[in-house]
Amino acid sequence: MKFILDNWMLMSVALASGGMLLWPLLKGATEGGLTTTLAVQLINREKAVVVDVCEAEEFAAGHVGGAKHIPLNQLEERLPMMVKNKALPVILVCQSGARSGRALAIAKKLGYDKAQSLGGGLGAWKRANLPIEKG
């Protein structure tokens, strides 16, 4: 107890740095997006449409099987042509989940109320050992 009282500043720095290290983990748990398990269920049960918003070279290097490719900068123009039924769930995917988060806002604005972003992106898909297509 004497150590803690004598070194209160050191202890507060240690607690603050520990909190900062845990913050991304806690933040990711609440806003991570759609899990890979739920994405597979949506694809199999509700015929969800997977839309990859990566650039062409990233898409060619690997993507979710059966995904439609629409680069993020073309999403607003091309999504209504590629996914005509707005009642279907739409799963937006990119490499890490950052671009698909922005794509989600665009899809919601266009009226795709069942659109969701895949948390962790293609990286999470690969970590779950789910199939990847190339080309």
Short mmCIF file of N, CA and C in Angstrom, two decimals:
data_model
loop_
_atom_site.label_atom_id
_atom_site.label_comp_id
_atom_site.label_asym_id
_atom_site.label_seq_id
_atom_site.Cartn_x
_atom_site.Cartn_y
_atom_site.Cartn_z
N MET A 1 0.82 -1.19 0.00
CA MET A 1 0.00 0.00 0.00
C MET A 1 0.87 1.26 0.00
N LYS A 2 1.99 1.20 0.74
CA LYS A 2 2.90 2.35 0.80
C LYS A 2 3.45 2.65 -0.59
N PHE A 3 3.76 1.58 -1.38
CA PHE A 3 4.28 1.76 -2.74
C PHE A 3 3.28 2.54 -3.59
N ILE A 4 2.01 2.17 -3.49
CA ILE A 4 0.97 2.83 -4.29
C ILE A 4 0.85 4.30 -3.89
N LEU A 5 0.87 4.59 -2.60
CA LEU A 5 0.76 5.97 -2.14
C LEU A 5 1.99 6.79 -2.53
N ASP A 6 3.17 6.18 -2.44
CA ASP A 6 4.40 6.90 -2.79
C ASP A 6 4.54 7.11 -4.29
N ASN A 7 3.94 6.23 -5.08
CA ASN A 7 4.08 6.29 -6.54
C ASN A 7 2.73 6.45 -7.23
N TRP A 8 1.89 7.32 -6.72
CA TRP A 8 0.54 7.48 -7.26
C TRP A 8 0.57 7.96 -8.72
N MET A 9 1.54 8.77 -9.06
CA MET A 9 1.60 9.27 -10.43
C MET A 9 1.98 8.12 -11.39
N LEU A 10 2.92 7.31 -10.99
CA LEU A 10 3.31 6.15 -11.80
C LEU A 10 2.14 5.21 -11.99
N MET A 11 1.38 4.98 -10.92
CA MET A 11 0.21 4.11 -11.00
C MET A 11 -0.86 4.69 -11.92
N SER A 12 -1.07 5.99 -11.86
CA SER A 12 -2.09 6.60 -12.72
C SER A 12 -1.68 6.53 -14.20
N VAL A 13 -0.40 6.69 -14.48
CA VAL A 13 0.09 6.56 -15.86
C VAL A 13 -0.09 5.12 -16.34
N ALA A 14 0.20 4.15 -15.49
CA ALA A 14 0.03 2.75 -15.86
C ALA A 14 -1.44 2.42 -16.13
N LEU A 15 -2.33 2.90 -15.30
CA LEU A 15 -3.76 2.66 -15.51
C LEU A 15 -4.27 3.34 -16.79
N ALA A 16 -3.82 4.57 -17.03
CA ALA A 16 -4.24 5.29 -18.23
C ALA A 16 -3.75 4.59 -19.49
N SER A 17 -2.49 4.16 -19.49
CA SER A 17 -1.96 3.49 -20.69
C SER A 17 -2.65 2.15 -20.90
N GLY A 18 -2.97 1.44 -19.83
CA GLY A 18 -3.72 0.19 -19.96
C GLY A 18 -5.10 0.43 -20.55
N GLY A 19 -5.74 1.49 -20.11
CA GLY A 19 -7.06 1.84 -20.66
C GLY A 19 -6.98 2.19 -22.13
N MET A 20 -5.92 2.90 -22.53
CA MET A 20 -5.77 3.26 -23.94
C MET A 20 -5.49 2.03 -24.80
N LEU A 21 -4.80 1.04 -24.23
CA LEU A 21 -4.56 -0.19 -24.98
C LEU A 21 -5.83 -1.00 -25.14
N LEU A 22 -6.71 -0.96 -24.16
CA LEU A 22 -7.96 -1.73 -24.23
C LEU A 22 -9.05 -1.03 -25.03
N TRP A 23 -8.96 0.27 -25.21
CA TRP A 23 -10.02 1.03 -25.88
C TRP A 23 -10.36 0.50 -27.27
N PRO A 24 -9.40 0.26 -28.17
CA PRO A 24 -9.77 -0.27 -29.49
C PRO A 24 -10.49 -1.61 -29.42
N LEU A 25 -10.09 -2.45 -28.49
CA LEU A 25 -10.75 -3.74 -28.34
C LEU A 25 -12.20 -3.56 -27.91
N LEU A 26 -12.42 -2.69 -26.95
CA LEU A 26 -13.79 -2.45 -26.48
C LEU A 26 -14.62 -1.73 -27.54
N LYS A 27 -14.02 -0.80 -28.24
CA LYS A 27 -14.72 -0.08 -29.30
C LYS A 27 -15.11 -1.04 -30.42
N GLY A 28 -14.21 -1.93 -30.80
CA GLY A 28 -14.48 -2.90 -31.86
C GLY A 28 -15.59 -3.86 -31.50
N ALA A 29 -15.75 -4.16 -30.22
CA ALA A 29 -16.78 -5.09 -29.78
C ALA A 29 -18.17 -4.50 -29.95
N THR A 30 -18.29 -3.18 -29.93
CA THR A 30 -19.61 -2.58 -30.02
C THR A 30 -19.97 -2.12 -31.42
N GLU A 31 -18.98 -1.81 -32.25
CA GLU A 31 -19.33 -1.29 -33.58
C GLU A 31 -18.62 -2.05 -34.69
N GLY A 32 -18.39 -3.31 -34.50
CA GLY A 32 -17.63 -4.10 -35.44
C GLY A 32 -18.34 -4.41 -36.74
N GLY A 33 -19.65 -4.27 -36.80
CA GLY A 33 -20.36 -4.62 -38.02
C GLY A 33 -20.79 -6.07 -37.98
N LEU A 34 -21.14 -6.57 -39.12
CA LEU A 34 -21.65 -7.92 -39.28
C LEU A 34 -20.52 -8.94 -39.10
N THR A 35 -20.76 -10.00 -38.33
CA THR A 35 -19.76 -11.05 -38.17
C THR A 35 -19.79 -11.97 -39.40
N THR A 36 -18.72 -12.72 -39.58
CA THR A 36 -18.66 -13.63 -40.72
C THR A 36 -19.73 -14.72 -40.61
N THR A 37 -19.99 -15.18 -39.40
CA THR A 37 -21.02 -16.21 -39.20
C THR A 37 -22.39 -15.70 -39.62
N LEU A 38 -22.73 -14.49 -39.19
CA LEU A 38 -24.03 -13.92 -39.56
C LEU A 38 -24.09 -13.62 -41.06
N ALA A 39 -22.95 -13.23 -41.63
CA ALA A 39 -22.91 -12.97 -43.08
C ALA A 39 -23.22 -14.24 -43.86
N VAL A 40 -22.61 -15.36 -43.47
CA VAL A 40 -22.86 -16.64 -44.15
C VAL A 40 -24.33 -17.03 -44.00
N GLN A 41 -24.89 -16.81 -42.82
CA GLN A 41 -26.31 -17.13 -42.62
C GLN A 41 -27.20 -16.27 -43.51
N LEU A 42 -26.88 -14.98 -43.63
CA LEU A 42 -27.67 -14.12 -44.51
C LEU A 42 -27.56 -14.56 -45.97
N ILE A 43 -26.36 -14.95 -46.38
CA ILE A 43 -26.17 -15.40 -47.76
C ILE A 43 -26.97 -16.67 -48.02
N ASN A 44 -26.90 -17.62 -47.11
CA ASN A 44 -27.56 -18.90 -47.31
C ASN A 44 -29.06 -18.87 -47.09
N ARG A 45 -29.52 -18.15 -46.09
CA ARG A 45 -30.94 -18.18 -45.73
C ARG A 45 -31.77 -17.09 -46.41
N GLU A 46 -31.18 -15.92 -46.60
CA GLU A 46 -31.96 -14.80 -47.12
C GLU A 46 -31.49 -14.31 -48.49
N LYS A 47 -30.59 -15.09 -49.10
CA LYS A 47 -30.07 -14.74 -50.44
C LYS A 47 -29.46 -13.34 -50.47
N ALA A 48 -28.68 -13.01 -49.44
CA ALA A 48 -28.04 -11.71 -49.37
C ALA A 48 -27.08 -11.53 -50.55
N VAL A 49 -26.98 -10.31 -51.01
CA VAL A 49 -26.08 -9.96 -52.11
C VAL A 49 -24.81 -9.39 -51.49
N VAL A 50 -23.67 -9.95 -51.87
CA VAL A 50 -22.38 -9.46 -51.38
C VAL A 50 -21.82 -8.48 -52.41
N VAL A 51 -21.49 -7.28 -51.95
CA VAL A 51 -20.94 -6.24 -52.82
C VAL A 51 -19.56 -5.86 -52.29
N ASP A 52 -18.54 -6.08 -53.11
CA ASP A 52 -17.16 -5.74 -52.75
C ASP A 52 -16.88 -4.33 -53.25
N VAL A 53 -16.47 -3.43 -52.35
CA VAL A 53 -16.25 -2.03 -52.72
C VAL A 53 -14.77 -1.69 -52.87
N CYS A 54 -13.93 -2.72 -53.01
CA CYS A 54 -12.48 -2.52 -53.20
C CYS A 54 -12.18 -2.04 -54.61
N GLU A 55 -10.94 -1.63 -54.81
CA GLU A 55 -10.48 -1.27 -56.14
C GLU A 55 -10.30 -2.54 -56.98
N ALA A 56 -10.20 -2.39 -58.28
CA ALA A 56 -10.16 -3.53 -59.20
C ALA A 56 -9.02 -4.50 -58.91
N GLU A 57 -7.82 -3.98 -58.63
CA GLU A 57 -6.68 -4.87 -58.38
C GLU A 57 -6.85 -5.65 -57.07
N GLU A 58 -7.45 -5.03 -56.06
CA GLU A 58 -7.73 -5.73 -54.80
C GLU A 58 -8.78 -6.82 -55.01
N PHE A 59 -9.80 -6.50 -55.78
CA PHE A 59 -10.86 -7.47 -56.07
C PHE A 59 -10.28 -8.67 -56.82
N ALA A 60 -9.41 -8.42 -57.79
CA ALA A 60 -8.80 -9.51 -58.56
C ALA A 60 -7.89 -10.38 -57.69
N ALA A 61 -7.27 -9.79 -56.68
CA ALA A 61 -6.37 -10.54 -55.80
C ALA A 61 -7.13 -11.52 -54.91
N GLY A 62 -8.39 -11.24 -54.64
CA GLY A 62 -9.20 -12.14 -53.82
C GLY A 62 -10.44 -11.44 -53.31
N HIS A 63 -11.56 -12.17 -53.34
CA HIS A 63 -12.83 -11.61 -52.88
C HIS A 63 -13.75 -12.73 -52.41
N VAL A 64 -14.82 -12.36 -51.72
CA VAL A 64 -15.82 -13.32 -51.28
C VAL A 64 -16.46 -13.95 -52.51
N GLY A 65 -16.66 -15.26 -52.48
CA GLY A 65 -17.24 -15.97 -53.60
C GLY A 65 -18.61 -15.41 -53.98
N GLY A 66 -18.78 -15.12 -55.26
CA GLY A 66 -20.04 -14.62 -55.76
C GLY A 66 -20.28 -13.14 -55.54
N ALA A 67 -19.28 -12.44 -55.03
CA ALA A 67 -19.45 -11.01 -54.75
C ALA A 67 -19.52 -10.21 -56.04
N LYS A 68 -20.35 -9.19 -56.03
CA LYS A 68 -20.41 -8.23 -57.14
C LYS A 68 -19.38 -7.15 -56.83
N HIS A 69 -18.69 -6.68 -57.85
CA HIS A 69 -17.66 -5.67 -57.65
C HIS A 69 -18.16 -4.29 -58.06
N ILE A 70 -18.19 -3.39 -57.10
CA ILE A 70 -18.50 -1.98 -57.36
C ILE A 70 -17.53 -1.16 -56.53
N PRO A 71 -16.54 -0.51 -57.14
CA PRO A 71 -15.63 0.33 -56.36
C PRO A 71 -16.39 1.40 -55.59
N LEU A 72 -15.88 1.76 -54.43
CA LEU A 72 -16.57 2.70 -53.55
C LEU A 72 -16.93 4.00 -54.26
N ASN A 73 -16.02 4.51 -55.09
CA ASN A 73 -16.30 5.80 -55.76
C ASN A 73 -17.40 5.70 -56.83
N GLN A 74 -17.83 4.49 -57.18
CA GLN A 74 -18.89 4.30 -58.17
C GLN A 74 -20.17 3.73 -57.55
N LEU A 75 -20.16 3.53 -56.25
CA LEU A 75 -21.26 2.83 -55.58
C LEU A 75 -22.60 3.53 -55.76
N GLU A 76 -22.63 4.82 -55.58
CA GLU A 76 -23.90 5.55 -55.66
C GLU A 76 -24.56 5.41 -57.03
N GLU A 77 -23.77 5.38 -58.10
CA GLU A 77 -24.33 5.26 -59.45
C GLU A 77 -24.67 3.81 -59.80
N ARG A 78 -23.82 2.85 -59.41
CA ARG A 78 -23.96 1.48 -59.90
C ARG A 78 -24.76 0.54 -58.99
N LEU A 79 -24.87 0.83 -57.70
CA LEU A 79 -25.58 -0.09 -56.80
C LEU A 79 -27.04 -0.30 -57.22
N PRO A 80 -27.79 0.74 -57.57
CA PRO A 80 -29.18 0.51 -58.00
C PRO A 80 -29.30 -0.35 -59.25
N MET A 81 -28.28 -0.34 -60.11
CA MET A 81 -28.32 -1.18 -61.32
C MET A 81 -27.96 -2.63 -60.98
N MET A 82 -27.04 -2.83 -60.06
CA MET A 82 -26.56 -4.18 -59.72
C MET A 82 -27.49 -4.91 -58.75
N VAL A 83 -28.11 -4.17 -57.83
CA VAL A 83 -29.01 -4.77 -56.84
C VAL A 83 -30.33 -4.02 -56.93
N LYS A 84 -31.21 -4.55 -57.78
CA LYS A 84 -32.49 -3.87 -58.02
C LYS A 84 -33.48 -4.04 -56.88
N ASN A 85 -33.45 -5.19 -56.20
CA ASN A 85 -34.39 -5.48 -55.11
C ASN A 85 -33.84 -4.93 -53.80
N LYS A 86 -34.38 -3.80 -53.35
CA LYS A 86 -33.90 -3.17 -52.12
C LYS A 86 -34.34 -3.90 -50.86
N ALA A 87 -35.21 -4.90 -51.00
CA ALA A 87 -35.65 -5.68 -49.84
C ALA A 87 -34.64 -6.76 -49.47
N LEU A 88 -33.73 -7.10 -50.39
CA LEU A 88 -32.72 -8.12 -50.11
C LEU A 88 -31.64 -7.54 -49.19
N PRO A 89 -31.09 -8.37 -48.31
CA PRO A 89 -29.95 -7.91 -47.52
C PRO A 89 -28.74 -7.70 -48.43
N VAL A 90 -27.99 -6.66 -48.17
CA VAL A 90 -26.77 -6.36 -48.92
C VAL A 90 -25.62 -6.35 -47.92
N ILE A 91 -24.59 -7.15 -48.23
CA ILE A 91 -23.40 -7.21 -47.37
C ILE A 91 -22.27 -6.51 -48.10
N LEU A 92 -21.79 -5.42 -47.53
CA LEU A 92 -20.72 -4.63 -48.13
C LEU A 92 -19.39 -5.07 -47.55
N VAL A 93 -18.42 -5.31 -48.43
CA VAL A 93 -17.12 -5.85 -48.03
C VAL A 93 -16.00 -5.03 -48.65
N CYS A 94 -14.93 -4.83 -47.88
CA CYS A 94 -13.68 -4.28 -48.40
C CYS A 94 -12.54 -5.04 -47.72
N GLN A 95 -11.33 -4.59 -47.82
CA GLN A 95 -10.20 -5.32 -47.26
C GLN A 95 -10.23 -5.35 -45.73
N SER A 96 -10.51 -4.22 -45.09
CA SER A 96 -10.42 -4.15 -43.63
C SER A 96 -11.73 -3.79 -42.94
N GLY A 97 -12.69 -3.29 -43.67
CA GLY A 97 -13.96 -2.89 -43.08
C GLY A 97 -14.14 -1.38 -43.03
N ALA A 98 -13.10 -0.62 -43.33
CA ALA A 98 -13.19 0.84 -43.27
C ALA A 98 -14.01 1.41 -44.43
N ARG A 99 -13.67 1.01 -45.65
CA ARG A 99 -14.41 1.52 -46.82
C ARG A 99 -15.84 1.01 -46.84
N SER A 100 -16.04 -0.23 -46.40
CA SER A 100 -17.40 -0.76 -46.40
C SER A 100 -18.28 -0.02 -45.39
N GLY A 101 -17.66 0.55 -44.35
CA GLY A 101 -18.42 1.39 -43.43
C GLY A 101 -18.93 2.65 -44.11
N ARG A 102 -18.08 3.25 -44.94
CA ARG A 102 -18.51 4.42 -45.72
C ARG A 102 -19.54 4.02 -46.75
N ALA A 103 -19.34 2.83 -47.36
CA ALA A 103 -20.29 2.34 -48.35
C ALA A 103 -21.66 2.09 -47.72
N LEU A 104 -21.67 1.67 -46.47
CA LEU A 104 -22.93 1.42 -45.78
C LEU A 104 -23.77 2.69 -45.70
N ALA A 105 -23.14 3.81 -45.41
CA ALA A 105 -23.87 5.08 -45.35
C ALA A 105 -24.49 5.42 -46.71
N ILE A 106 -23.75 5.15 -47.78
CA ILE A 106 -24.27 5.42 -49.13
C ILE A 106 -25.45 4.50 -49.44
N ALA A 107 -25.30 3.21 -49.12
CA ALA A 107 -26.38 2.25 -49.39
C ALA A 107 -27.63 2.60 -48.60
N LYS A 108 -27.48 2.99 -47.35
CA LYS A 108 -28.65 3.37 -46.54
C LYS A 108 -29.32 4.60 -47.15
N LYS A 109 -28.52 5.54 -47.62
CA LYS A 109 -29.06 6.76 -48.25
C LYS A 109 -29.86 6.41 -49.51
N LEU A 110 -29.43 5.35 -50.22
CA LEU A 110 -30.12 4.93 -51.44
C LEU A 110 -31.36 4.08 -51.17
N GLY A 111 -31.62 3.76 -49.90
CA GLY A 111 -32.82 3.02 -49.55
C GLY A 111 -32.63 1.54 -49.29
N TYR A 112 -31.38 1.09 -49.17
CA TYR A 112 -31.10 -0.31 -48.86
C TYR A 112 -31.06 -0.46 -47.34
N ASP A 113 -32.24 -0.61 -46.75
CA ASP A 113 -32.35 -0.63 -45.29
C ASP A 113 -31.72 -1.87 -44.65
N LYS A 114 -31.61 -2.97 -45.41
CA LYS A 114 -31.02 -4.19 -44.87
C LYS A 114 -29.54 -4.31 -45.19
N ALA A 115 -28.91 -3.22 -45.62
CA ALA A 115 -27.48 -3.24 -45.93
C ALA A 115 -26.69 -3.29 -44.62
N GLN A 116 -25.58 -4.04 -44.66
CA GLN A 116 -24.69 -4.16 -43.51
C GLN A 116 -23.25 -4.24 -44.00
N SER A 117 -22.34 -3.80 -43.16
CA SER A 117 -20.92 -3.87 -43.46
C SER A 117 -20.32 -5.08 -42.75
N LEU A 118 -19.47 -5.82 -43.45
CA LEU A 118 -18.80 -6.97 -42.85
C LEU A 118 -17.68 -6.47 -41.94
N GLY A 119 -17.83 -6.70 -40.64
CA GLY A 119 -16.82 -6.28 -39.67
C GLY A 119 -15.49 -6.97 -39.92
N GLY A 120 -14.43 -6.20 -40.03
CA GLY A 120 -13.12 -6.78 -40.28
C GLY A 120 -12.83 -7.01 -41.74
N GLY A 121 -13.83 -6.85 -42.60
CA GLY A 121 -13.65 -6.98 -44.04
C GLY A 121 -13.20 -8.35 -44.50
N LEU A 122 -12.50 -8.35 -45.62
CA LEU A 122 -12.02 -9.60 -46.21
C LEU A 122 -11.02 -10.29 -45.29
N GLY A 123 -10.30 -9.53 -44.50
CA GLY A 123 -9.36 -10.11 -43.54
C GLY A 123 -10.07 -11.02 -42.55
N ALA A 124 -11.22 -10.58 -42.04
CA ALA A 124 -12.00 -11.41 -41.12
C ALA A 124 -12.53 -12.64 -41.84
N TRP A 125 -12.93 -12.47 -43.09
CA TRP A 125 -13.44 -13.59 -43.89
C TRP A 125 -12.35 -14.66 -44.04
N LYS A 126 -11.12 -14.21 -44.33
CA LYS A 126 -9.99 -15.14 -44.47
C LYS A 126 -9.66 -15.82 -43.14
N ARG A 127 -9.67 -15.05 -42.04
CA ARG A 127 -9.36 -15.60 -40.72
C ARG A 127 -10.39 -16.67 -40.31
N ALA A 128 -11.60 -16.55 -40.83
CA ALA A 128 -12.64 -17.53 -40.54
C ALA A 128 -12.54 -18.74 -41.47
N ASN A 129 -11.52 -18.77 -42.32
CA ASN A 129 -11.29 -19.87 -43.28
C ASN A 129 -12.46 -20.07 -44.23
N LEU A 130 -13.07 -18.97 -44.64
CA LEU A 130 -14.17 -19.04 -45.60
C LEU A 130 -13.59 -18.90 -47.02
N PRO A 131 -14.29 -19.43 -48.02
CA PRO A 131 -13.72 -19.45 -49.39
C PRO A 131 -13.54 -18.09 -50.02
N ILE A 132 -12.44 -17.99 -50.74
CA ILE A 132 -12.07 -16.77 -51.47
C ILE A 132 -11.95 -17.13 -52.95
N GLU A 133 -12.45 -16.24 -53.81
CA GLU A 133 -12.28 -16.40 -55.26
C GLU A 133 -11.23 -15.40 -55.71
N LYS A 134 -10.50 -15.76 -56.74
CA LYS A 134 -9.50 -14.84 -57.33
C LYS A 134 -9.84 -14.61 -58.78
N GLY A 135 -9.43 -13.44 -59.27
CA GLY A 135 -9.65 -13.17 -60.68
C GLY A 135 -10.76 -12.20 -60.93
#
